[in-house]
Short mmCIF file of C-alpha atoms in Angstrom, two decimals:
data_model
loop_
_atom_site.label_atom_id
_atom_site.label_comp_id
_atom_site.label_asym_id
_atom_site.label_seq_id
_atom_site.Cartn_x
_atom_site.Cartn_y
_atom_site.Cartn_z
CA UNK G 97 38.58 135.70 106.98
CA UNK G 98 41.98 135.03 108.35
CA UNK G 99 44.79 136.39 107.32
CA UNK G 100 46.07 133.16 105.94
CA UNK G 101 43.04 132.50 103.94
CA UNK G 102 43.14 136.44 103.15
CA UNK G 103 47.11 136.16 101.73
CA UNK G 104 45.72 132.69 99.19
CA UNK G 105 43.27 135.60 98.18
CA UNK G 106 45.60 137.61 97.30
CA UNK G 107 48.04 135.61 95.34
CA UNK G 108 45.79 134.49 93.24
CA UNK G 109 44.66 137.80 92.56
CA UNK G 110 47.99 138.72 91.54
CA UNK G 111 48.39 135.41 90.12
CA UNK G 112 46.78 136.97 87.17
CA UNK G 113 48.16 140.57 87.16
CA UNK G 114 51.13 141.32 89.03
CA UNK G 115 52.22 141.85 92.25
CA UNK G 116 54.37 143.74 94.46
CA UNK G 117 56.36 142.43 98.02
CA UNK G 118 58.54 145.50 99.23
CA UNK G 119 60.83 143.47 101.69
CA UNK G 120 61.44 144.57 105.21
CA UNK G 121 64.43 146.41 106.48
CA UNK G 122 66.55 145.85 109.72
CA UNK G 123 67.28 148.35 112.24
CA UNK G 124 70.65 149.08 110.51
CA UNK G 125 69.64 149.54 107.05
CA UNK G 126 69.90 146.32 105.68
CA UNK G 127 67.59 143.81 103.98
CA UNK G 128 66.42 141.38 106.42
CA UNK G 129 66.10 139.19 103.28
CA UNK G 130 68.26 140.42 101.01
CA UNK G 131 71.82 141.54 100.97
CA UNK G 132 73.41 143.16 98.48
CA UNK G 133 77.47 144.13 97.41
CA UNK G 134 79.26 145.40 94.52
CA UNK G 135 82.58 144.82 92.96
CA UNK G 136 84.15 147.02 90.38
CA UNK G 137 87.44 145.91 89.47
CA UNK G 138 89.35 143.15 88.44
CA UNK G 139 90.19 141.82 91.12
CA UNK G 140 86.92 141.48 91.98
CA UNK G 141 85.56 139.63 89.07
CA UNK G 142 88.62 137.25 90.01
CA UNK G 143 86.96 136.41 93.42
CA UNK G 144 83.34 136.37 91.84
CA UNK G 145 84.60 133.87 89.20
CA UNK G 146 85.72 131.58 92.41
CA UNK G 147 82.89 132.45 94.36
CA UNK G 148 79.74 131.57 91.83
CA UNK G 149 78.48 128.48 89.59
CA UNK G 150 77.64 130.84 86.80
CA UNK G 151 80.71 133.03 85.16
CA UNK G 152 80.26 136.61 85.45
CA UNK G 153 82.36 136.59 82.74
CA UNK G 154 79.58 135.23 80.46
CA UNK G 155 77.32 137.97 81.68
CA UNK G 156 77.06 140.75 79.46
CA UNK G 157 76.50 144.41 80.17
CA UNK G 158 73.19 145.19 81.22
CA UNK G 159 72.40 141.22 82.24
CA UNK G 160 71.54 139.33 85.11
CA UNK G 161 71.87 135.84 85.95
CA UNK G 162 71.45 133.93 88.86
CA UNK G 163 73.77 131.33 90.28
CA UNK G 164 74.52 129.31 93.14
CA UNK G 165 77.33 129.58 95.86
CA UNK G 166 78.38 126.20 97.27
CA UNK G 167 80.53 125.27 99.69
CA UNK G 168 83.51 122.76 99.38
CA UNK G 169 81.14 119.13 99.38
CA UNK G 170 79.36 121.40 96.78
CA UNK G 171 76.56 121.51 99.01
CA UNK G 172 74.58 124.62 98.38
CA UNK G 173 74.83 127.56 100.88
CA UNK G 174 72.69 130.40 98.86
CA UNK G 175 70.83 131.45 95.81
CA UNK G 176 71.79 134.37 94.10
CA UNK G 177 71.12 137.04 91.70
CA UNK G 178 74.08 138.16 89.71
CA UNK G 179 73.91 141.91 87.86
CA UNK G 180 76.46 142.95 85.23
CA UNK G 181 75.47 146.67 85.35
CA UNK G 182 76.13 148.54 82.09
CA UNK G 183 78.49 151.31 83.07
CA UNK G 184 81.81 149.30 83.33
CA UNK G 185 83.10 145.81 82.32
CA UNK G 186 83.75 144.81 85.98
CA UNK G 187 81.11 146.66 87.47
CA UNK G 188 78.77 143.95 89.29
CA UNK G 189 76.18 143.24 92.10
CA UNK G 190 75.29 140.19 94.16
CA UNK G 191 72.26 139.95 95.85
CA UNK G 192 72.00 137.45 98.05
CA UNK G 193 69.85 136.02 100.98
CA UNK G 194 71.96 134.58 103.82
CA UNK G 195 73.84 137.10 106.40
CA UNK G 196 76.07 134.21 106.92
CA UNK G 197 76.99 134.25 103.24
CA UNK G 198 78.69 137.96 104.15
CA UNK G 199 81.16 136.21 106.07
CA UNK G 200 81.63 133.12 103.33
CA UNK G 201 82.67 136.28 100.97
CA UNK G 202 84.96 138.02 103.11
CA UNK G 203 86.82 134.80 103.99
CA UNK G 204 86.88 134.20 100.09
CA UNK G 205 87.69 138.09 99.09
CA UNK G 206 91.20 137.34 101.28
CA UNK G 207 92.35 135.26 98.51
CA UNK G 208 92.04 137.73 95.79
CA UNK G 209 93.25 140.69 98.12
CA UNK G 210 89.47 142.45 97.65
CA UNK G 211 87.43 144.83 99.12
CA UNK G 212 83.83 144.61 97.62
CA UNK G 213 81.14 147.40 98.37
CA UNK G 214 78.31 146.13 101.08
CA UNK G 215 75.07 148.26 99.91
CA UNK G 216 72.22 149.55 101.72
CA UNK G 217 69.06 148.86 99.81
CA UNK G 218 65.41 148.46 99.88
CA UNK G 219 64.31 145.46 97.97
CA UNK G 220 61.08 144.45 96.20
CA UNK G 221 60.01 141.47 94.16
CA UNK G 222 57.64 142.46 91.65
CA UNK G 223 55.78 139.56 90.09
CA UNK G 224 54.34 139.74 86.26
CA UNK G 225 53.48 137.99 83.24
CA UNK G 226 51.54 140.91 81.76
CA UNK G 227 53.30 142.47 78.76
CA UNK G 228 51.69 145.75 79.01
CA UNK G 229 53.66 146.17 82.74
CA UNK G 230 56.42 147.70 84.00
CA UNK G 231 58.04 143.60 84.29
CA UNK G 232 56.42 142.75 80.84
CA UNK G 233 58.20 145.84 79.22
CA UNK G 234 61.31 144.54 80.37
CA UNK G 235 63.74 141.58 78.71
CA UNK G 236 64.25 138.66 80.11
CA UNK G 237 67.62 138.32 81.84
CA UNK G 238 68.06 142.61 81.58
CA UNK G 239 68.89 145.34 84.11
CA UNK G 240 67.50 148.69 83.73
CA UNK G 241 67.37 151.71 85.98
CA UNK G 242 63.39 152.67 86.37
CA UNK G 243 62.21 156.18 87.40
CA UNK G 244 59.77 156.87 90.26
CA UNK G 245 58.75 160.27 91.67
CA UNK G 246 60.94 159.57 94.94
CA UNK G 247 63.91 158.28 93.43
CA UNK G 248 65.90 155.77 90.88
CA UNK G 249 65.16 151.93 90.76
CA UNK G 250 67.15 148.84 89.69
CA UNK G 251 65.50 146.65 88.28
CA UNK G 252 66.71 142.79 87.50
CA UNK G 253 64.10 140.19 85.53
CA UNK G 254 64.75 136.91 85.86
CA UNK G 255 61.50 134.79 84.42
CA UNK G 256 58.46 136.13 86.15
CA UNK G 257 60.17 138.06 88.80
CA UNK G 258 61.87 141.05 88.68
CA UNK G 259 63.97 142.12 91.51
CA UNK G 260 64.22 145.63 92.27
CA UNK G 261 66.37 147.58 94.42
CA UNK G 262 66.49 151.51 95.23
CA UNK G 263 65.86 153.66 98.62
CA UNK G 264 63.43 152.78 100.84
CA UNK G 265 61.28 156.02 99.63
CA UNK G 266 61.63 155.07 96.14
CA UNK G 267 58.98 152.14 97.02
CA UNK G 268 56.77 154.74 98.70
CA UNK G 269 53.30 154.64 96.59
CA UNK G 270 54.83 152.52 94.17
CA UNK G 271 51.63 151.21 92.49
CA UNK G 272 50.50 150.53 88.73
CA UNK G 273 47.22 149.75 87.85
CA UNK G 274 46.32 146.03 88.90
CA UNK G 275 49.37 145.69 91.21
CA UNK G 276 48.85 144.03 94.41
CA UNK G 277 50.62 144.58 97.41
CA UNK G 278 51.92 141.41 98.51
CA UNK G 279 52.60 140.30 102.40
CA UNK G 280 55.36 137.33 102.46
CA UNK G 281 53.62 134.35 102.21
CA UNK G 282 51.44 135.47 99.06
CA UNK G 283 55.09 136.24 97.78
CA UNK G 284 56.44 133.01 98.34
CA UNK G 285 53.46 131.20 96.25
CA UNK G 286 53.82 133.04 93.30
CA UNK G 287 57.71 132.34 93.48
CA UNK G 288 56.58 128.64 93.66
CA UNK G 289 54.01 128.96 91.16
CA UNK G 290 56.36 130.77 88.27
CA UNK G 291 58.87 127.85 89.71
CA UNK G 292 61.12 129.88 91.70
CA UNK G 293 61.32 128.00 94.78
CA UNK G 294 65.06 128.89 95.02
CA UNK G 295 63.65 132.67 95.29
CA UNK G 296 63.09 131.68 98.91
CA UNK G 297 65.04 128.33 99.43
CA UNK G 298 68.79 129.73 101.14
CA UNK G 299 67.42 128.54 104.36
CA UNK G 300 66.84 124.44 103.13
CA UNK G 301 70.03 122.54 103.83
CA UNK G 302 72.12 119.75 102.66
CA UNK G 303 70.81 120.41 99.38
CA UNK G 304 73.15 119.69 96.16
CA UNK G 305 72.20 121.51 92.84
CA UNK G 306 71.36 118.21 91.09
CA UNK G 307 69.00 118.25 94.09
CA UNK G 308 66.78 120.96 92.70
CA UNK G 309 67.23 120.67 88.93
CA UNK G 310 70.15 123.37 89.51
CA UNK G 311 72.17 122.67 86.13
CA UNK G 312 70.88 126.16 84.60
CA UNK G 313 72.77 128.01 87.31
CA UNK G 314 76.08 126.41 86.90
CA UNK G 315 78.57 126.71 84.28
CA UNK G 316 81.52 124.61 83.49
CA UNK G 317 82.48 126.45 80.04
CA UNK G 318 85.93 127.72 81.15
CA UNK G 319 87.29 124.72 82.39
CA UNK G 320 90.62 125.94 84.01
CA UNK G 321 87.84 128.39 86.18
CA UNK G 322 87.81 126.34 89.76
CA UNK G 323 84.78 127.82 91.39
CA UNK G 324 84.30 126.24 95.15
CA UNK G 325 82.73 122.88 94.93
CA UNK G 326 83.12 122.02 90.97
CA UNK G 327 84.88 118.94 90.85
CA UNK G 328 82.12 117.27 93.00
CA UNK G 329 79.46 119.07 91.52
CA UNK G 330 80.18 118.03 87.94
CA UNK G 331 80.88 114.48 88.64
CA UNK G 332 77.05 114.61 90.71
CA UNK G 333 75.02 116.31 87.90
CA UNK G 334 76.89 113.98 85.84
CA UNK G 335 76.03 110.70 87.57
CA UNK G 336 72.86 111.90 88.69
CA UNK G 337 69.10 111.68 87.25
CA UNK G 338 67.65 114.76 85.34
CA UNK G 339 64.78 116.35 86.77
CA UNK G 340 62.79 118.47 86.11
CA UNK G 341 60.84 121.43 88.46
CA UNK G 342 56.50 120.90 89.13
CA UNK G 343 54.11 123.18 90.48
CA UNK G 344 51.10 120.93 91.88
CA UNK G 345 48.25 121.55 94.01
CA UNK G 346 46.69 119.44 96.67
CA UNK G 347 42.94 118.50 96.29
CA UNK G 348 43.05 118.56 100.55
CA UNK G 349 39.75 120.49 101.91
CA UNK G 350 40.63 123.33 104.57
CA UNK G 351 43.80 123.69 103.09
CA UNK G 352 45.21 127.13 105.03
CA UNK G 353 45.04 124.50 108.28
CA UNK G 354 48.43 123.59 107.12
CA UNK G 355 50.05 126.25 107.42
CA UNK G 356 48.81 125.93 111.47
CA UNK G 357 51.37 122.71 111.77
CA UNK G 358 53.39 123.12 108.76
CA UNK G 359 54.97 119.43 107.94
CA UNK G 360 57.12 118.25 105.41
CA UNK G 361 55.38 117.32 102.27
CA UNK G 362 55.95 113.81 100.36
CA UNK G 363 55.36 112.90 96.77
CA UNK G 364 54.90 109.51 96.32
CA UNK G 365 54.02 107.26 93.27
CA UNK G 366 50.34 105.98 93.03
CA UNK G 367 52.63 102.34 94.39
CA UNK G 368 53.38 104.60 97.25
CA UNK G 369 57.29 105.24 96.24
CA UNK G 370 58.07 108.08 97.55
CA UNK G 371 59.93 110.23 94.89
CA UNK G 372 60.24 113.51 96.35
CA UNK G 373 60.06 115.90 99.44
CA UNK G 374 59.23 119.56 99.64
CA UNK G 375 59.31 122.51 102.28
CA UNK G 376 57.99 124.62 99.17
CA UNK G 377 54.71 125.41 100.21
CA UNK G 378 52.27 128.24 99.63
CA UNK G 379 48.43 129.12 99.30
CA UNK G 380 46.89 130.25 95.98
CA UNK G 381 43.33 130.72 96.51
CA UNK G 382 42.09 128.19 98.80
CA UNK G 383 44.55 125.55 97.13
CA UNK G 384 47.49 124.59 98.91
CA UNK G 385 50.66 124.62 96.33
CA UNK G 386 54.42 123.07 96.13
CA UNK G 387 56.84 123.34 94.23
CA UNK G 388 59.01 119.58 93.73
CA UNK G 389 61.53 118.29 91.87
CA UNK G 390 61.17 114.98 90.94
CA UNK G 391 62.90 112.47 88.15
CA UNK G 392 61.91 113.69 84.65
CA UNK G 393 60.44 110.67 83.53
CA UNK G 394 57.64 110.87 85.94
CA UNK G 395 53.84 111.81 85.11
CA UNK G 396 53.22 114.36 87.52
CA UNK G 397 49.49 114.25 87.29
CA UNK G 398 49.75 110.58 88.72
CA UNK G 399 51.79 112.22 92.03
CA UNK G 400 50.33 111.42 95.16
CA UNK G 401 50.38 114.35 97.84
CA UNK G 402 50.85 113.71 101.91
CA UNK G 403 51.81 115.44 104.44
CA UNK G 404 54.39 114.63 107.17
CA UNK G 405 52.83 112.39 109.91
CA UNK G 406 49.90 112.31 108.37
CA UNK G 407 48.37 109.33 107.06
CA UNK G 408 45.74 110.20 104.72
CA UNK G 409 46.93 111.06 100.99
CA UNK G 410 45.68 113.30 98.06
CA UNK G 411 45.71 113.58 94.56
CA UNK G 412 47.31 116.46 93.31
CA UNK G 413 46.92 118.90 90.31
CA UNK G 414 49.46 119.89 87.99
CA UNK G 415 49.72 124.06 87.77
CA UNK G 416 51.87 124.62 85.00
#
């Protein structure tokens, strides 16, 4: 079996359990896919309330959110996960997924004359709908510290996924029964599948949050609070079509042979308009699986599937 076919396998395994992706570390201690600071002070929740769509200042104690950062067209620039932890009233972490987002923040942090924290943390994404888990037993939208024989955990929940972050030997047999260890791209499909594409989406470019259904992570409550790219992003989400986030699965036969060329994928009405385009793509079970976002008043059942440069076309499935 290859390892492709192996890693559809095991995501729908987990699909139906949980599972576990401990994230690899760099040769200096960092994520490699996650990067993390800290600010605890006021100044910093001044430069976080410039620097995010959502307003740490609506985050309670003990809550996580996540939010965008944007540039000045209000184009997004990364997905991130936003941690009020529940010793202090300024006391917050960002997690976030681009290395060139460190240098956004610094260039920001001049403005508000701060010096945030850069952390050194292992990361895993631990994926659960079971209520009898370690994720289940947790709130939605709560932090928590978690205990393991080699150490202390943080753990975030956010939907299905909880984000967790600790030493590396905290992770070291971290198991639970029915937990499956998880390489990346059995990761990435159950982010797609509990409709989390943005889990994994820093990388895609040019892409506004009315783009991906992104209203959730913004918020325009305080309006003299002039985080980087409002002005345009309100006037775009409020000129712009709702729409609304689908999981779908292709009906293609051999379907891990994608992932051999990897293509662009295009949704297209059964009249052959073309409604939306997605890099999202994973393998659960021998099904190949996107994640779209396409104008809410289309039936996604009736969604034709095809691949970049291909000219043959599928019918699709809806997944949740």
């Amino acid at each position: 079996m290859s390892d492709i076919k192996l890693s559809g396998q095991t995501a729908l395994k987990a699909h139906t359990g949980m599972g576990l992706y401990v994230c690899p570390n760099d040769d200096e201690g960092l994520n490699s896919l996650y990067y993390t600071i800290e600010v605890n002070d006021a100044q910093g929740v001044a430069f976080l309330r410039r620097l995010l769509t959502v307003d740490v200042k609506n985050i309670h104690r003990g809550e996580v959110r996540q939010s965008f950062i944007l540039n000045a067209l209000g184009l997004m620039t990364d997905f991130v996960w936003v941690a009020h932890l529940p010793d202090s009233d300024e006391h917050f972490r960002v997690v976030f997924q681009s290395l060139d987002t460190l240098a956004w923040m610094h260039q920001v942090a001049k403005a508000f004359d701060e010096d945030f924290t850069t952390l050194k943390t292992s990361t895993a994404i631990l994926f659960a709908d079971q209520t009898d888990t370690p994720h289940g037993l947790m709130a939605d939208g709560k932090v928590q510290v978690m205990k393991t024989s080699k150490g202390e955990v943080l753990a975030m929940r956010v939907g299905a996924m909880t984000l967790l972050q600790g030493e590396e030997k905290a992770f070291e047999n971290f198991t639970h029964p029915g937990m499956e260890m998880l390489d990346e791209l059995s990761a990435i499909t159950l982010c797609y599948v509990s409709k989390s594409p943005l889990a994994f989406a820093w990388q895609a470019n040019d892409l506004m949050p009315g783009d991906v259904n992104g209203a959730a992570y913004i918020d325009f409550s305080d309006p003299a609070r002039m985080f980087i790219g409002r002005a345009l992003t309100e006037a775009r989400l409020k000129a712009g079509e709702a729409k609304k986030a689908v999981v779908l699965s292709s009906h293609q036969d051999e379907a891990e042979a994608w992932f051999e060329n990897p293509s662009e994928l295009i949704l297209l009405t059964e009249e052959g308009v073309p409604v939306a385009k997605s890099a999202f793509v994973g393998l659960l079970g021998d099904k190949l699986t996107c994640v779209a976002f396409v104008p809410q008043s289309i039936d996604s059942s009736r969604l034709i599937w095809m691949n970049g440069g291909e000219e043959q076309a599928y019918r699709v499935e809806v997944l949740s």
